[in-house]
Amino acid sequence: MPTHRRAALVTLVTAVLALGVPGLVAPAQAAASFDLYVSPTGDDHADGSARHPVRTLQHARDLVRARTAHLKSDLTVHLASGTYRQSGPLVLDARDSGTNGHRVIWQGTGATVVSGGRQVVGWHQVPGRKGLWAARAPQGLTDTRQLYVDGVRAQRARGAVPVTLTQTATGYAASSDTIAHWKHPSDAEFVYTSGEALWNIERNGLGQWTEPRCRIASAEGTTITMAQPCWDNSNKRVEFPDIPGRTVSMVGPGHLTNNGKASYVENAYELLDQPGEWYLDKSARTVYYLPRTGENLARADVEAAAAEKLLDGRGTSDAPVHDIAFRGIRFSYATWLTPSQPEGFSEIQAGYTITGDKGWATQGLCQYVEGGTCPFASWTKMPGNVSFAYGQRIQFADDVFAHLGASGLDLGTGSKDSSVSGSVFTDISGNGLEIAGVDGQTPASGVQVTDNHLYALPREYHGGVAILNGYTQHNTIAHNQIDHVGYSAVSMGWGGWPDKIGDPATPNPSHDNAVRDNLIFDYMQGLDDGGGIYTQGLTGTSMADGEKVTGNVIHDQWGLGKNVYTDNGCTYETVEGNVLYHASYANVASRHTDYRDALGNNDPTLVKDNWWEEGTADSDNKGLVTTGNHIMSALSDVPSAILANAGLEPAYRGLLSRRVGAPSVPEAPTRVGTSTAGADALYVTFNPAFVDNGSPVTSYTARAYDATGKQVAQQDVSAAEFKRTALVRIGGLPSSGGPFTVTVTASNARGSSEPSLASLPLAPTAATALPGAPTGPKLRTSATAATLAWTPPTATGDAKVVGYRVTVSDGRDPIEVTGRDVLVTQPSAKGMFRVIGGLRPGTSYTVTVATVTAAGVGPAATVTATTTP
């Protein structure tokens, strides 16, 4: 029998079997399995057997629908290795669910890639532009925000704003018509990086935890008109008429700060000047790219992200999609185009944005504004490139979410009894994993997120978080490793901001959630005011069913914040048995008044039996209970079982060696700031590169430039030394005195990153005035250790604080206190603390702490206390 007729017969028999025709006896080979087989080289006219696989995911889905009604065991869709290119999502609904207690399993090989990308081929050098290459945009690509070369994300062309901008009602008046002469001004996007106003680093945007973006609508002469509604949504946020400066949203300012100054501009042909940068000319359908050293475009796999969704589970409350598993699949090369449109990216927090015409006037403002949409704070969540709504018993295991342009995975409204385990989340533009929402819809419940590795994200929307958990019930986030992330690692809850005006937190359905036994480190490497585990709003109805944060090991925070951050309205949270150290501000904080009654109590919170450096004494502060915590001077003080239990369990630790993409140079550092270090030197600090592209960062190089752009000095520092001090000193600057700007590159075994954006110009000065003494010193003691706490001096002379010197009365060498927290706590006058170990029980000690600047060591503050017996 000819092959095509045999395949057609098998397909017919299979279809008849699926209909359950009585009296038909199936051949033995057909009865053996309902499994389906798919291959990128298959044929959708085939029967889907192992020998005759189909080609597309959509056709495999249709064949699944014909078989699920009669499942007597799990049905596995075997996805062969290779790339399955999607122009749109694989859409699943209730018809694609498992039945009769059995699941539909979409099983990959680990080398199975579901891709929304389009390969860019046919590269050629651009005449007259040394080093610049171009290629025709692939068929079907009309726009994208992401380009990848051999699995390494390229940087959209960016640079400093080339003109001085004065904000207007509709945009800006520019100091010259430079931008108007660009090829396509309306492609360009202003980016407003926030963070703390550290040294001479500006705080732009809409709050230290955000990085909004708005596109230019037009540039005519010196008039720059910004795209709407992004511009109004970022500048017209409603403020209380009787509380100047307080927005009705109670989250961030009512308009772009610093007179609307943009931190930099992105996505213009004229900004192509560094290796690794690219630009898509949409009208000419041409992609431009400046290759990095060693890249050969003739043989490189260059992928432009085209599809906005790869997998879309569309359940409903009446017809949920259920009992489906996805295993061994990599989801890659999807984009998200809304930020490129007039909507822009008017961020509130954690990737939530204000959207729509006049969204600023009503969205999420509920009882505080006439016509405000409810519930309060229900802004627009960033979408997932892979998403499910009303999904029940959905499983993702041993998957990879990488090279994605929105959030990686969204288990949204109505998600229930689902799990994500053994998976990798990296190189994602925004949030890694999202669970549920905050819009009053059905909460997620019973979601288990365990033994995953989330790292090197967010890559584009730097206010995003690794795991975002909204209003949920009985969820568990456990045994994950989260490292090298730009902002908070885990964000829980929502809607507690009304306590800022004396109102209670917004009621919500959350209860019985647990965040336990995770390992979190090197977080908040981009922005500020966040935490390793950040919680906002009501977490339950009592201490019994409130959120439990237990057994986590959280350390090495860069931005200003806390290891465990109990923010506005955080009520009924238990923080117990964690190991918390190297925070910039506090290990656990902060206290908030409980406005649900008029008793003046604090939000009920239990902080118990943690190992920390904060050293706060036991107390019951009106419901904020602190008890049984241990001061740790070193990890050796902590029971080894707790340290060993945090993070990936042994069976999953192989995830740490599963890297995505070819090794390449690191991402550039960000937010470079300078301070005087004497008449001919500058101190430099910056946010370190948190994306190493598969090869650890080994060093940084700071380069100083004069007003003509000539390099006049440079200084190298190892990555380990910078992690300890957060400082680089560039000496030997010309006697002209500047001002000088500084850029920083990061290096690894593959080479050096592109330079960072330049610091603001600064002229070094000869600092002579010594700083004042720190204030409010306290010594919190245990038997063998003490926490020294103090507040930065109110007067620092004519230089910035770069360290503190601590002396102990037992005669040991002075302790030099350096690090990122020294720098970020000074402008905001946040408290400092350091642990002094090696003390004797029941002994009196006198400790002094003095401030260090470029002028020298200032006067000391002194405190005396006795260790416990």
Coordinates of N, CA, C and O in Angstrom, one line a residue, residues 276-397:
G276 N 27.1 45.4 20.2 CA 26.0 44.8 20.9 C 24.7 45.6 20.8 O 23.6 45.2 21.2
E277 N 24.7 46.8 20.1 CA 23.5 47.6 20.0 C 22.8 47.3 18.6 O 23.5 47.0 17.6
W278 N 21.5 47.5 18.6 CA 20.7 47.3 17.4 C 19.6 48.2 17.2 O 19.2 48.9 18.2
Y279 N 19.0 48.3 16.0 CA 17.9 49.2 15.8 C 17.1 48.6 14.6 O 17.7 48.2 13.6
L280 N 15.8 48.6 14.7 CA 14.9 48.2 13.6 C 14.3 49.4 13.0 O 13.5 50.2 13.6
D281 N 14.6 49.7 11.7 CA 13.9 50.7 10.9 C 12.7 50.1 10.3 O 12.7 49.4 9.3
K282 N 11.5 50.4 10.9 CA 10.3 49.7 10.5 C 9.8 50.1 9.1 O 9.4 49.3 8.4
S283 N 10.0 51.4 8.8 CA 9.5 51.8 7.5 C 10.4 51.3 6.4 O 9.9 50.9 5.3
A284 N 11.7 51.1 6.6 CA 12.6 50.5 5.6 C 12.7 49.0 5.7 O 13.4 48.4 4.9
R285 N 12.1 48.5 6.8 CA 12.1 47.0 7.0 C 13.6 46.5 7.1 O 13.9 45.5 6.5
T286 N 14.4 47.2 7.8 CA 15.8 46.9 7.9 C 16.2 46.8 9.4 O 15.9 47.7 10.2
V287 N 17.0 45.8 9.7 CA 17.5 45.6 11.0 C 19.0 46.0 11.0 O 19.8 45.5 10.1
Y288 N 19.5 46.8 11.9 CA 20.9 47.2 12.0 C 21.5 46.6 13.3 O 20.8 46.6 14.3
Y289 N 22.7 46.3 13.2 CA 23.4 45.7 14.4 C 24.9 46.0 14.3 O 25.5 45.8 13.3
L290 N 25.4 46.3 15.5 CA 26.9 46.4 15.7 C 27.4 45.2 16.4 O 27.2 45.1 17.6
P291 N 28.1 44.3 15.7 CA 28.5 43.0 16.3 C 29.5 43.2 17.5 O 30.3 44.2 17.4
R292 N 29.4 42.4 18.5 CA 30.4 42.3 19.5 C 31.6 41.6 19.0 O 31.5 40.9 18.0
T293 N 32.7 41.7 19.7 CA 33.9 41.0 19.3 C 33.7 39.5 19.2 O 33.1 39.0 20.2
G294 N 34.1 38.9 18.1 CA 34.0 37.5 18.0 C 32.7 37.0 17.4 O 32.5 35.8 17.0
E295 N 31.7 37.9 17.2 CA 30.5 37.5 16.5 C 30.6 37.5 15.0 O 31.1 38.5 14.5
N296 N 30.1 36.5 14.4 CA 30.2 36.4 12.9 C 28.7 36.2 12.4 O 28.1 35.2 12.6
L297 N 28.2 37.3 11.9 CA 26.8 37.3 11.5 C 26.5 36.3 10.3 O 25.4 36.0 10.1
A298 N 27.6 35.9 9.6 CA 27.4 35.0 8.5 C 26.9 33.6 9.0 O 26.2 32.8 8.3
R299 N 27.3 33.3 10.3 CA 26.9 32.0 10.8 C 26.1 32.1 12.1 O 25.7 31.0 12.7
A300 N 25.9 33.2 12.6 CA 25.2 33.4 13.9 C 23.7 33.2 13.7 O 23.1 33.4 12.7
D301 N 23.1 32.7 14.8 CA 21.6 32.6 14.8 C 21.1 33.9 15.4 O 21.2 34.1 16.6
V302 N 20.6 34.7 14.6 CA 20.0 36.0 15.0 C 18.5 35.9 15.0 O 17.9 35.7 14.0
E303 N 17.9 36.1 16.2 CA 16.5 36.0 16.3 C 15.8 37.3 16.7 O 16.2 37.9 17.7
A304 N 14.8 37.7 16.0 CA 14.0 38.9 16.4 C 12.7 38.3 17.0 O 12.0 37.5 16.4
A305 N 12.4 38.7 18.2 CA 11.2 38.3 18.9 C 10.0 38.9 18.2 O 9.9 40.1 18.0
A306 N 9.0 38.1 17.7 CA 7.9 38.6 16.9 C 6.5 38.3 17.6 O 5.7 39.2 17.8
A307 N 6.3 37.1 18.0 CA 5.0 36.7 18.7 C 5.0 37.3 20.1 O 6.0 37.4 20.8
E308 N 3.8 37.8 20.5 CA 3.6 38.3 21.8 C 3.2 37.3 22.9 O 3.3 37.5 24.1
K309 N 2.7 36.1 22.4 CA 2.3 35.0 23.3 C 2.8 33.7 22.6 O 2.7 33.6 21.4
L310 N 3.2 32.8 23.5 CA 3.6 31.5 23.0 C 2.6 30.4 23.3 O 2.3 29.5 22.6
L311 N 2.0 30.6 24.5 CA 1.0 29.6 25.0 C 0.0 30.3 25.8 O 0.3 31.1 26.7
D312 N -1.3 30.1 25.5 CA -2.4 30.9 26.1 C -3.5 29.9 26.5 O -4.2 29.4 25.7
G313 N -3.5 29.7 27.8 CA -4.6 28.8 28.4 C -5.8 29.6 28.7 O -5.8 30.4 29.7
R314 N -6.9 29.5 28.0 CA -8.0 30.3 28.1 C -9.2 29.6 28.8 O -10.2 29.2 28.1
G315 N -9.0 29.3 30.1 CA -10.2 28.8 30.8 C -11.1 29.9 31.2 O -10.8 31.1 31.1
T316 N -12.3 29.5 31.7 CA -13.3 30.4 32.2 C -13.8 29.8 33.5 O -13.5 28.6 33.9
S317 N -14.5 30.6 34.3 CA -15.0 30.1 35.6 C -15.9 28.9 35.4 O -16.0 28.0 36.2
D318 N -16.7 28.9 34.3 CA -17.6 27.8 34.0 C -16.9 26.7 33.3 O -17.4 25.5 33.4
A319 N -15.9 27.0 32.6 CA -15.2 25.9 31.8 C -13.7 26.0 31.9 O -13.0 26.5 31.0
P320 N -13.1 25.7 33.1 CA -11.7 25.8 33.3 C -10.9 24.9 32.4 O -11.4 23.8 32.0
V321 N -9.7 25.3 32.1 CA -8.8 24.3 31.4 C -8.0 23.6 32.5 O -7.6 24.3 33.5
H322 N -7.9 22.3 32.4 CA -7.4 21.6 33.5 C -6.6 20.3 33.2 O -6.7 19.8 32.0
D323 N -5.8 19.9 34.1 CA -5.1 18.6 34.0 C -4.2 18.5 32.8 O -4.3 17.6 31.9
I324 N -3.3 19.5 32.7 CA -2.4 19.6 31.6 C -1.0 19.8 32.2 O -0.8 20.6 33.1
A325 N 0.0 19.1 31.6 CA 1.4 19.3 32.1 C 2.3 19.7 30.9 O 2.0 19.2 29.8
F326 N 3.3 20.5 31.2 CA 4.3 20.9 30.2 C 5.7 20.6 30.8 O 6.0 21.2 31.8
R327 N 6.4 19.7 30.2 CA 7.7 19.3 30.7 C 8.8 19.3 29.7 O 8.5 18.9 28.5
G328 N 9.9 19.7 30.1 CA 11.1 19.7 29.3 C 11.0 20.6 28.0 O 11.6 20.3 27.0
I329 N 10.3 21.7 28.2 CA 10.1 22.6 27.0 C 10.8 24.0 27.4 O 10.7 24.5 28.5
R330 N 11.4 24.6 26.4 CA 11.9 25.9 26.5 C 11.0 26.9 25.7 O 10.8 26.7 24.5
F331 N 10.6 27.9 26.4 CA 9.8 29.0 25.8 C 10.6 30.2 25.6 O 11.1 30.8 26.6
S332 N 10.8 30.6 24.3 CA 11.7 31.7 24.0 C 11.3 32.6 22.9 O 10.4 32.2 22.1
Y333 N 11.9 33.8 22.8 CA 11.8 34.7 21.7 C 10.4 35.2 21.5 O 9.8 35.2 20.4
A334 N 9.8 35.7 22.6 CA 8.5 36.4 22.5 C 8.7 37.8 22.9 O 9.6 38.1 23.7
T335 N 7.9 38.7 22.4 CA 8.0 40.1 22.7 C 6.7 40.7 23.4 O 5.8 39.9 23.8
W336 N 6.7 42.0 23.6 CA 5.5 42.7 24.1 C 5.6 44.1 23.6 O 6.5 44.8 23.9
L337 N 4.6 44.5 22.8 CA 4.7 45.7 22.0 C 4.0 46.9 22.6 O 4.2 48.0 22.1
T338 N 3.2 46.7 23.6 CA 2.5 47.8 24.2 C 3.4 49.0 24.6 O 3.0 50.1 24.4
P339 N 4.5 48.7 25.3 CA 5.4 49.9 25.7 C 5.9 50.7 24.5 O 6.3 51.8 24.6
S340 N 5.9 50.1 23.3 CA 6.3 50.8 22.1 C 5.2 51.6 21.5 O 5.4 52.4 20.6
Q341 N 4.0 51.4 22.0 CA 2.8 52.1 21.5 C 2.5 53.4 22.3 O 3.2 53.6 23.3
P342 N 1.5 54.1 21.9 CA 1.2 55.3 22.7 C 0.9 55.0 24.2 O 1.1 55.9 25.1
E343 N 0.5 53.8 24.5 CA 0.2 53.4 25.9 C 1.5 53.5 26.7 O 1.4 53.9 27.9
G344 N 2.6 53.2 26.2 CA 3.9 53.3 26.9 C 3.9 52.4 28.1 O 3.2 51.3 28.2
F345 N 4.7 52.8 29.1 CA 4.9 52.0 30.3 C 4.9 52.9 31.5 O 6.0 53.3 31.9
S346 N 3.7 53.3 31.9 CA 3.6 54.3 33.0 C 3.5 53.4 34.3 O 2.4 53.1 34.8
E347 N 4.7 53.1 34.9 CA 4.7 52.1 36.0 C 4.3 52.6 37.3 O 4.6 53.8 37.7
I348 N 3.6 51.8 38.0 CA 3.2 52.0 39.4 C 4.1 51.2 40.3 O 4.8 51.8 41.2
Q349 N 4.2 49.9 40.2 CA 5.1 49.1 41.0 C 5.0 47.7 40.4 O 4.0 47.2 39.9
A350 N 6.2 47.0 40.4 CA 6.3 45.6 40.0 C 5.7 45.3 38.7 O 5.1 44.2 38.5
G351 N 5.9 46.2 37.7 CA 5.4 46.0 36.4 C 3.9 46.3 36.2 O 3.4 46.2 35.1
Y352 N 3.2 46.7 37.2 CA 1.8 47.2 37.1 C 1.9 48.6 36.5 O 2.8 49.4 36.9
T353 N 1.0 48.9 35.7 CA 1.0 50.2 35.0 C -0.4 50.9 35.0 O -1.4 50.2 35.2
I354 N -0.4 52.2 34.8 CA -1.7 52.9 34.5 C -1.8 52.9 33.0 O -0.9 53.2 32.2
T355 N -3.0 52.6 32.6 CA -3.3 52.4 31.1 C -4.6 53.1 30.7 O -5.4 53.4 31.5
G356 N -4.7 53.3 29.4 CA -5.9 53.8 28.8 C -6.0 55.3 28.9 O -5.4 56.0 29.7
D357 N -6.9 55.9 28.0 CA -7.1 57.3 28.0 C -7.7 57.7 29.4 O -8.6 57.2 29.9
K358 N -7.0 58.7 30.0 CA -7.4 59.2 31.3 C -7.4 58.1 32.4 O -8.1 58.2 33.4
G359 N -6.6 57.1 32.2 CA -6.4 56.1 33.2 C -5.9 56.8 34.5 O -6.3 56.3 35.6
W360 N -5.1 57.8 34.4 CA -4.6 58.5 35.6 C -5.8 59.1 36.5 O -5.6 59.2 37.7
A361 N -6.9 59.3 35.9 CA -8.0 60.0 36.6 C -8.9 59.0 37.3 O -9.6 59.4 38.3
T362 N -8.9 57.7 36.9 CA -9.9 56.8 37.5 C -9.3 55.4 37.9 O -9.8 54.8 38.8
Q363 N -8.3 55.0 37.2 CA -7.9 53.6 37.3 C -7.4 53.2 38.7 O -6.4 53.8 39.2
G364 N -8.1 52.2 39.3 CA -7.7 51.7 40.6 C -7.9 52.7 41.7 O -7.4 52.5 42.8
L365 N -8.6 53.8 41.5 CA -8.8 54.8 42.6 C -10.0 54.7 43.4 O -10.2 55.3 44.4
C366 N -10.9 53.8 43.0 CA -12.0 53.3 43.8 C -12.7 54.4 44.6 O -13.1 55.4 44.1
Q367 N -12.8 54.2 45.9 CA -13.5 55.1 46.8 C -13.0 56.5 46.9 O -13.6 57.4 47.5
Y368 N -11.8 56.7 46.4 CA -11.1 58.0 46.6 C -11.4 59.0 45.5 O -11.1 60.2 45.7
V369 N -11.9 58.6 44.4 CA -12.2 59.5 43.3 C -13.6 59.1 42.7 O -13.8 57.9 42.5
E370 N -14.4 60.1 42.4 CA -15.7 59.8 41.8 C -15.5 59.2 40.4 O -14.7 59.7 39.6
G371 N -16.1 58.0 40.3 CA -15.9 57.3 39.0 C -14.6 56.4 39.0 O -14.3 55.8 38.0
G372 N -13.9 56.4 40.1 CA -12.7 55.6 40.2 C -13.0 54.1 40.1 O -14.0 53.6 40.7
T373 N -12.2 53.3 39.4 CA -12.5 51.9 39.2 C -12.1 51.2 40.5 O -11.1 51.5 41.1
C374 N -12.8 50.1 40.8 CA -12.6 49.3 42.0 C -12.1 47.9 41.5 O -12.4 47.5 40.4
P375 N -11.4 47.2 42.4 CA -11.0 47.7 43.8 C -9.8 48.7 43.7 O -9.2 48.8 42.6
F376 N -9.6 49.3 44.8 CA -8.5 50.2 44.9 C -7.2 49.5 44.5 O -6.9 48.4 44.9
A377 N -6.3 50.2 43.7 CA -5.0 49.7 43.3 C -5.1 48.6 42.3 O -4.1 47.9 42.1
S378 N -6.2 48.4 41.6 CA -6.3 47.4 40.6 C -5.8 47.9 39.2 O -6.6 48.2 38.3
W379 N -4.5 48.2 39.1 CA -3.9 48.7 37.9 C -3.7 47.5 36.9 O -4.0 46.4 37.2
T380 N -3.0 47.8 35.8 CA -2.9 46.8 34.7 C -1.6 46.0 34.9 O -0.5 46.5 35.0
K381 N -1.8 44.7 35.0 CA -0.6 43.8 35.2 C 0.1 43.5 33.9 O -0.6 43.4 32.9
M382 N 1.4 43.4 34.0 CA 2.1 43.0 32.8 C 1.7 41.7 32.3 O 1.5 40.7 33.1
P383 N 1.5 41.4 31.0 CA 1.1 40.1 30.6 C 2.2 39.1 30.6 O 3.4 39.5 30.7
G384 N 1.9 37.8 30.5 CA 2.8 36.8 30.4 C 3.0 36.3 29.0 O 2.0 36.2 28.3
N385 N 4.2 36.0 28.6 CA 4.4 35.4 27.2 C 3.8 34.0 27.2 O 3.5 33.4 26.2
V386 N 3.8 33.3 28.4 CA 3.0 32.1 28.6 C 2.0 32.4 29.7 O 2.4 32.9 30.7
S387 N 0.8 32.0 29.5 CA -0.2 32.4 30.5 C -1.4 31.4 30.5 O -1.7 30.8 29.5
F388 N -2.0 31.4 31.7 CA -3.2 30.6 31.9 C -4.2 31.4 32.8 O -3.7 32.1 33.8
A389 N -5.4 31.4 32.5 CA -6.5 31.9 33.3 C -7.5 30.8 33.6 O -7.7 30.0 32.7
Y390 N -7.9 30.7 34.8 CA -8.8 29.6 35.2 C -8.2 28.2 34.8 O -8.9 27.4 34.2
G391 N -7.0 28.1 35.1 CA -6.3 26.8 34.9 C -6.3 26.0 36.2 O -5.9 26.5 37.2
Q392 N -6.7 24.8 36.1 CA -6.7 23.9 37.3 C -5.8 22.7 37.1 O -5.9 22.1 36.0
R393 N -5.0 22.4 38.1 CA -4.0 21.3 38.0 C -3.2 21.4 36.7 O -3.0 20.4 36.0
I394 N -2.7 22.6 36.5 CA -1.7 22.8 35.4 C -0.3 22.7 36.0 O 0.0 23.2 37.1
Q395 N 0.5 22.0 35.3 CA 1.9 21.7 35.8 C 2.9 22.2 34.8 O 2.8 21.9 33.6
F396 N 3.9 22.9 35.3 CA 5.1 23.2 34.5 C 6.3 22.6 35.2 O 6.5 22.9 36.4
A397 N 7.1 21.7 34.6 CA 8.2 21.0 35.3 C 9.3 20.9 34.3 O 9.1 20.5 33.1

